[in-house]
Amino acid sequence: MSNGLEGSTTAAPRPRTMSQNAAGWSRGCQIEAVNLKKSYRKGLVDIPVLRGVDLVVQQGEFLAIIGQSGSGKSTLLHLLGTLDAPDGGTIAFNGRRIDNLPGSDRDALRNRSFGMIFQFYHLMPELTTLENVLAPLMIGESAWGFFRRRRRHRSTAERLLELVGLGHRMNHLPRELSGGEMQRAAIARALVARPELLLADEPTGNLDQKTGAEILQILRSLNRQEKLTIVMVTHDPAIARQADRTVRLVDGRVETVNSDD
Ligand code: ADP
Ligand code: MG
């Protein structure tokens, strides 16, 4: 449905439910998107995917985003994770705008503050489980810095692999692991730099129901015990029900889902 304002860049003043800081962002929230827009160009036409997404995720919250295939869930998660830039609207992390940062600042933010996991794990096939978990630290530090702290880093990685139940698979290559084990390794890798926010794109999408439930259990306890904020995309309402709150992407916008829906 079009209200004739679709392409407008001036956001109408919107009602706020929370108090704002000086910059106008909601207080106490970890990540906030305002009027986010994104289109993809196909031939000569722009196909709008996100048409004005408003989303506030509180610190320590576990939010699920559901929506049909093609509704823009991955697109939204990529924007929140600064992997891609919106065409319109803004994103703030801890009260600071992040959607317009230069590339190097975005890289640093992703490396230090965000952890990401994906449906297909994206482990490096030639590295062992332990090396895969260490990889973000190698990328995030100078060679000398990593070398000096290698023992501490190694014990952090080992502790995380124990935490996700993979202590007995540290020296295995990804091809020697099951799907559930690869996702556990990917979770440990996402956590190794102690992120504040975990962005998970269909983390159980490639797993059987039982293994998916185990992965959800790990995410649930990371959220409760480590107070990790989680934004998880899933097409499965049963998986989403285990989050604190669910929103649905419909027609390029976010709508609230009641727990009894
Ligand atoms: P979901 O994750 O909900 O399945 P996506 O965010 O992956 O949806 O995709 C939303 C829509 O945008 C789909 O129609 C998809 O084909 C399109 N799309 C996604 N990424 C691109 C891209 N890089 N180029 C062109 N179209 C894209
Ligand atoms: Mg997707």
Tab-separated table of C-alpha atoms and ligand atoms in Angstrom:
chain	number	residue	atom	x	y	z
A	1	MET	CA	0.000	0.000	0.000
A	2	SER	CA	1.331	3.403	-0.878
A	3	ASN	CA	0.564	6.579	0.983
A	4	GLY	CA	2.368	8.650	-1.607
A	5	LEU	CA	5.222	9.372	0.817
A	6	GLU	CA	7.205	6.241	0.071
A	7	GLY	CA	10.249	7.939	-1.393
A	8	SER	CA	10.204	10.849	1.020
A	9	THR	CA	13.433	11.408	2.932
A	10	THR	CA	11.963	13.650	5.604
A	11	ALA	CA	10.726	11.441	8.406
A	12	ALA	CA	7.509	12.628	9.995
A	13	PRO	CA	7.847	13.272	13.747
A	14	ARG	CA	7.067	9.973	15.395
A	15	PRO	CA	5.683	9.327	18.847
A	16	ARG	CA	8.304	8.011	21.262
A	17	THR	CA	7.517	5.589	24.027
A	18	MET	CA	10.764	6.132	25.915
A	19	SER	CA	12.752	9.096	27.105
A	20	GLN	CA	15.383	10.363	24.718
A	21	ASN	CA	18.979	11.424	25.110
A	22	ALA	CA	20.303	14.723	23.786
A	23	ALA	CA	20.767	13.265	20.323
A	24	GLY	CA	17.166	12.085	20.273
A	25	TRP	CA	17.878	8.359	20.694
A	26	SER	CA	15.948	6.228	23.161
A	27	ARG	CA	17.639	5.793	26.520
A	28	GLY	CA	18.726	2.378	27.762
A	29	CYS	CA	18.467	0.856	24.359
A	30	GLN	CA	21.251	-0.996	22.654
A	31	ILE	CA	20.372	-0.704	19.024
A	32	GLU	CA	17.707	1.433	17.432
A	33	ALA	CA	16.600	1.792	13.833
A	34	VAL	CA	14.456	4.715	12.727
A	35	ASN	CA	12.598	4.755	9.419
A	36	LEU	CA	15.066	2.394	7.770
A	37	LYS	CA	14.726	2.007	4.006
A	38	LYS	CA	16.459	-0.283	1.576
A	39	SER	CA	15.802	-1.141	-2.061
A	40	TYR	CA	17.610	-3.392	-4.481
A	41	ARG	CA	17.937	-2.450	-8.112
A	42	LYS	CA	16.742	-5.037	-10.591
A	43	GLY	CA	17.369	-3.910	-14.138
A	44	LEU	CA	15.859	-0.464	-14.364
A	45	VAL	CA	13.567	-0.697	-11.356
A	46	ASP	CA	14.167	-0.362	-7.646
A	47	ILE	CA	12.535	-3.092	-5.601
A	48	PRO	CA	11.814	-1.770	-2.115
A	49	VAL	CA	12.564	-4.340	0.591
A	50	LEU	CA	12.511	-2.220	3.761
A	51	ARG	CA	10.023	0.659	3.594
A	52	GLY	CA	10.481	2.370	6.939
A	53	VAL	CA	11.530	-0.021	9.688
A	54	ASP	CA	11.388	1.278	13.256
A	55	LEU	CA	12.959	-0.990	15.844
A	56	VAL	CA	14.231	-0.537	19.392
A	57	VAL	CA	16.164	-3.337	21.088
A	58	GLN	CA	16.798	-2.941	24.801
A	59	GLN	CA	20.059	-3.827	26.465
A	60	GLY	CA	19.902	-7.474	27.561
A	61	GLU	CA	16.869	-8.252	25.427
A	62	PHE	CA	16.457	-11.372	23.276
A	63	LEU	CA	14.439	-10.283	20.234
A	64	ALA	CA	13.237	-12.527	17.433
A	65	ILE	CA	12.423	-11.153	13.982
A	66	ILE	CA	10.126	-13.362	11.926
A	67	GLY	CA	8.751	-12.954	8.426
A	68	GLN	CA	8.251	-14.903	5.243
A	69	SER	CA	11.126	-15.845	3.015
A	70	GLY	CA	12.100	-12.753	1.034
A	71	SER	CA	10.494	-10.338	3.504
A	72	GLY	CA	13.834	-8.641	4.196
A	73	LYS	CA	14.958	-10.272	7.463
A	74	SER	CA	18.552	-10.809	6.359
A	75	THR	CA	18.626	-7.372	4.762
A	76	LEU	CA	17.587	-5.801	8.073
A	77	LEU	CA	20.120	-7.808	10.080
A	78	HIS	CA	22.906	-6.856	7.663
A	79	LEU	CA	21.999	-3.182	8.051
A	80	LEU	CA	21.975	-3.457	11.853
A	81	GLY	CA	25.381	-5.141	11.671
A	82	THR	CA	26.733	-2.406	9.336
A	83	LEU	CA	27.487	-5.005	6.667
A	84	ASP	CA	25.427	-2.872	4.316
A	85	ALA	CA	24.200	0.736	4.349
A	86	PRO	CA	20.537	1.817	4.294
A	87	ASP	CA	19.146	4.081	1.554
A	88	GLY	CA	17.313	6.085	4.187
A	89	GLY	CA	16.778	6.239	7.931
A	90	THR	CA	19.270	5.904	10.752
A	91	ILE	CA	20.717	3.313	13.126
A	92	ALA	CA	22.184	4.034	16.549
A	93	PHE	CA	24.175	1.705	18.792
A	94	ASN	CA	24.399	2.671	22.471
A	95	GLY	CA	23.060	6.107	21.573
A	96	ARG	CA	25.580	6.815	18.797
A	97	ARG	CA	24.728	6.857	15.141
A	98	ILE	CA	26.477	4.039	13.250
A	99	ASP	CA	24.903	3.835	9.793
A	100	ASN	CA	27.086	6.631	8.393
A	101	LEU	CA	30.451	5.610	9.872
A	102	PRO	CA	33.500	5.373	7.622
A	103	GLY	CA	34.482	1.836	6.631
A	104	SER	CA	37.344	1.482	9.115
A	105	ASP	CA	35.128	2.502	12.057
A	106	ARG	CA	32.466	0.058	10.923
A	107	ASP	CA	35.047	-2.720	10.761
A	108	ALA	CA	36.218	-1.897	14.284
A	109	LEU	CA	32.637	-1.801	15.572
A	110	ARG	CA	31.856	-5.174	14.025
A	111	ASN	CA	35.043	-6.637	15.376
A	112	ARG	CA	34.670	-5.344	18.943
A	113	SER	CA	30.996	-4.894	19.636
A	114	PHE	CA	29.020	-7.210	17.373
A	115	GLY	CA	29.024	-10.968	17.099
A	116	MET	CA	27.341	-12.551	14.103
A	117	ILE	CA	26.164	-16.047	13.306
A	118	PHE	CA	24.594	-17.299	10.101
A	119	GLN	CA	22.580	-20.239	8.828
A	120	PHE	CA	25.539	-21.757	7.006
A	121	TYR	CA	28.125	-21.197	9.772
A	122	HIS	CA	30.808	-19.699	7.472
A	123	LEU	CA	33.688	-21.475	9.175
A	124	MET	CA	37.032	-21.480	7.404
A	125	PRO	CA	37.446	-25.033	6.102
A	126	GLU	CA	41.228	-25.236	6.466
A	127	LEU	CA	41.279	-24.077	10.115
A	128	THR	CA	40.563	-26.232	13.164
A	129	THR	CA	37.634	-25.443	15.440
A	130	LEU	CA	39.962	-23.681	17.878
A	131	GLU	CA	41.654	-21.672	15.114
A	132	ASN	CA	38.282	-20.654	13.697
A	133	VAL	CA	37.280	-19.311	17.102
A	134	LEU	CA	40.578	-17.433	17.406
A	135	ALA	CA	40.332	-15.940	13.910
A	136	PRO	CA	38.435	-12.727	14.876
A	137	LEU	CA	41.117	-11.915	17.459
A	138	MET	CA	43.861	-12.426	14.875
A	139	ILE	CA	42.061	-10.057	12.528
A	140	GLY	CA	41.264	-7.527	15.250
A	141	GLU	CA	44.800	-7.144	16.610
A	142	SER	CA	48.261	-6.504	15.273
A	143	ALA	CA	50.359	-9.637	14.769
A	144	TRP	CA	52.548	-8.610	17.706
A	145	GLY	CA	49.554	-7.868	19.950
A	146	PHE	CA	48.039	-11.247	19.195
A	147	PHE	CA	51.369	-13.003	19.774
A	148	ARG	CA	51.853	-11.330	23.167
A	149	ARG	CA	48.364	-12.283	24.291
A	150	ARG	CA	48.201	-15.648	22.565
A	151	ARG	CA	47.968	-17.695	25.775
A	152	ARG	CA	45.130	-15.592	27.148
A	153	HIS	CA	43.343	-15.683	23.795
A	154	ARG	CA	43.759	-19.413	23.561
A	155	SER	CA	42.305	-19.983	26.998
A	156	THR	CA	39.381	-17.635	26.197
A	157	ALA	CA	38.659	-19.627	23.030
A	158	GLU	CA	38.946	-22.937	24.882
A	159	ARG	CA	36.608	-21.738	27.619
A	160	LEU	CA	34.016	-20.672	25.040
A	161	LEU	CA	34.274	-23.987	23.220
A	162	GLU	CA	33.699	-25.756	26.553
A	163	LEU	CA	30.730	-23.456	27.174
A	164	VAL	CA	29.054	-24.456	23.911
A	165	GLY	CA	29.820	-28.151	24.524
A	166	LEU	CA	32.621	-28.482	22.004
A	167	GLY	CA	35.609	-29.012	24.292
A	168	HIS	CA	36.236	-32.409	22.712
A	169	ARG	CA	36.333	-31.084	19.138
A	170	MET	CA	38.910	-28.291	19.332
A	171	ASN	CA	41.362	-29.785	16.880
A	172	HIS	CA	38.802	-31.032	14.370
A	173	LEU	CA	38.320	-29.447	10.983
A	174	PRO	CA	34.811	-28.173	10.099
A	175	ARG	CA	34.238	-31.067	7.672
A	176	GLU	CA	34.699	-33.454	10.596
A	177	LEU	CA	31.884	-31.772	12.556
A	178	SER	CA	28.100	-32.185	12.422
A	179	GLY	CA	25.869	-29.219	11.539
A	180	GLY	CA	25.037	-28.606	15.203
A	181	GLU	CA	28.716	-28.739	16.129
A	182	MET	CA	29.602	-26.274	13.357
A	183	GLN	CA	26.966	-23.864	14.652
A	184	ARG	CA	28.335	-24.239	18.196
A	185	ALA	CA	31.783	-23.384	16.846
A	186	ALA	CA	30.325	-20.375	15.024
A	187	ILE	CA	28.682	-19.194	18.259
A	188	ALA	CA	31.990	-19.498	20.138
A	189	ARG	CA	33.700	-17.555	17.352
A	190	ALA	CA	31.030	-14.843	17.501
A	191	LEU	CA	31.614	-14.444	21.241
A	192	VAL	CA	35.406	-14.495	21.394
A	193	ALA	CA	35.823	-10.721	21.192
A	194	ARG	CA	33.212	-10.276	23.975
A	195	PRO	CA	30.555	-8.519	21.876
A	196	GLU	CA	27.681	-6.582	23.405
A	197	LEU	CA	25.244	-7.586	20.694
A	198	LEU	CA	24.781	-10.906	18.932
A	199	LEU	CA	23.095	-10.839	15.514
A	200	ALA	CA	21.912	-14.289	14.447
A	201	ASP	CA	20.504	-14.965	10.970
A	202	GLU	CA	18.475	-18.208	10.926
A	203	PRO	CA	20.915	-19.899	13.342
A	204	THR	CA	18.816	-23.073	13.405
A	205	GLY	CA	17.672	-22.932	9.772
A	206	ASN	CA	19.905	-25.743	8.628
A	207	LEU	CA	19.529	-28.013	11.647
A	208	ASP	CA	17.087	-30.731	12.653
A	209	GLN	CA	14.552	-29.842	15.334
A	210	LYS	CA	16.400	-31.373	18.271
A	211	THR	CA	19.758	-29.830	17.355
A	212	GLY	CA	18.043	-26.505	16.677
A	213	ALA	CA	16.504	-26.620	20.150
A	214	GLU	CA	19.955	-27.219	21.656
A	215	ILE	CA	21.392	-24.204	19.827
A	216	LEU	CA	18.456	-22.114	21.066
A	217	GLN	CA	19.182	-23.314	24.593
A	218	ILE	CA	22.750	-22.026	24.270
A	219	LEU	CA	21.555	-18.639	23.000
A	220	ARG	CA	18.922	-18.449	25.740
A	221	SER	CA	21.483	-19.079	28.476
A	222	LEU	CA	24.018	-16.637	26.965
A	223	ASN	CA	21.277	-14.036	27.065
A	224	ARG	CA	20.251	-14.805	30.657
A	225	GLN	CA	23.635	-15.486	32.204
A	226	GLU	CA	26.005	-13.265	30.248
A	227	LYS	CA	23.332	-10.564	29.674
A	228	LEU	CA	24.102	-10.696	25.977
A	229	THR	CA	21.663	-8.760	23.796
A	230	ILE	CA	20.475	-10.980	20.936
A	231	VAL	CA	18.642	-10.136	17.724
A	232	MET	CA	17.710	-13.390	16.017
A	233	VAL	CA	16.084	-13.774	12.630
A	234	THR	CA	14.049	-16.908	12.020
A	235	HIS	CA	11.204	-18.043	9.792
A	236	ASP	CA	10.125	-20.530	12.476
A	237	PRO	CA	7.537	-19.186	14.977
A	238	ALA	CA	8.293	-22.054	17.405
A	239	ILE	CA	11.929	-20.958	17.604
A	240	ALA	CA	10.871	-17.319	17.914
A	241	ARG	CA	8.621	-18.087	20.892
A	242	GLN	CA	11.714	-18.763	22.990
A	243	ALA	CA	12.850	-15.153	22.667
A	244	ASP	CA	11.621	-12.394	25.014
A	245	ARG	CA	9.766	-10.604	22.248
A	246	THR	CA	8.941	-11.161	18.601
A	247	VAL	CA	8.378	-8.731	15.776
A	248	ARG	CA	7.327	-9.572	12.235
A	249	LEU	CA	8.508	-8.032	8.983
A	250	VAL	CA	5.528	-7.449	6.713
A	251	ASP	CA	5.472	-5.266	3.616
A	252	GLY	CA	8.826	-3.786	4.511
A	253	ARG	CA	7.831	-2.690	8.007
A	254	VAL	CA	8.014	-4.157	11.488
A	255	GLU	CA	4.896	-5.057	13.393
A	256	THR	CA	4.499	-6.365	16.925
A	257	VAL	CA	3.605	-10.009	17.459
A	258	ASN	CA	1.567	-10.879	20.543
A	259	SER	CA	2.734	-13.918	22.489
A	260	ASP	CA	-0.545	-15.760	21.813
A	261	ASP	CA	-0.404	-15.214	18.015
B	1	ADP	P1	14.764	-12.925	3.966
B	1	ADP	O1	16.047	-12.993	4.732
B	1	ADP	O2	13.605	-12.453	4.771
B	1	ADP	O3	14.450	-14.204	3.256
B	1	ADP	P2	16.251	-11.089	2.267
B	1	ADP	O4	16.548	-9.930	3.132
B	1	ADP	O5	17.355	-12.054	2.022
B	1	ADP	O6	14.940	-11.831	2.806
B	1	ADP	O7	15.756	-10.572	0.841
B	1	ADP	C1	14.678	-9.673	0.688
B	1	ADP	C2	14.452	-9.411	-0.789
B	1	ADP	O8	15.547	-8.685	-1.314
B	1	ADP	C3	14.334	-10.660	-1.650
B	1	ADP	O9	13.361	-10.420	-2.624
B	1	ADP	C4	15.699	-10.818	-2.248
B	1	ADP	O10	15.619	-11.458	-3.482
B	1	ADP	C5	16.152	-9.378	-2.386
B	1	ADP	N1	17.612	-9.247	-2.241
B	1	ADP	C6	18.332	-9.544	-1.150
B	1	ADP	N2	19.637	-9.272	-1.325
B	1	ADP	C7	19.747	-8.773	-2.587
B	1	ADP	C8	20.824	-8.289	-3.381
B	1	ADP	N3	22.077	-8.249	-2.901
B	1	ADP	N4	20.551	-7.857	-4.634
B	1	ADP	C9	19.299	-7.863	-5.117
B	1	ADP	N5	18.233	-8.299	-4.422
B	1	ADP	C10	18.430	-8.756	-3.182
B	2	MG	MG	17.381	-14.548	5.071
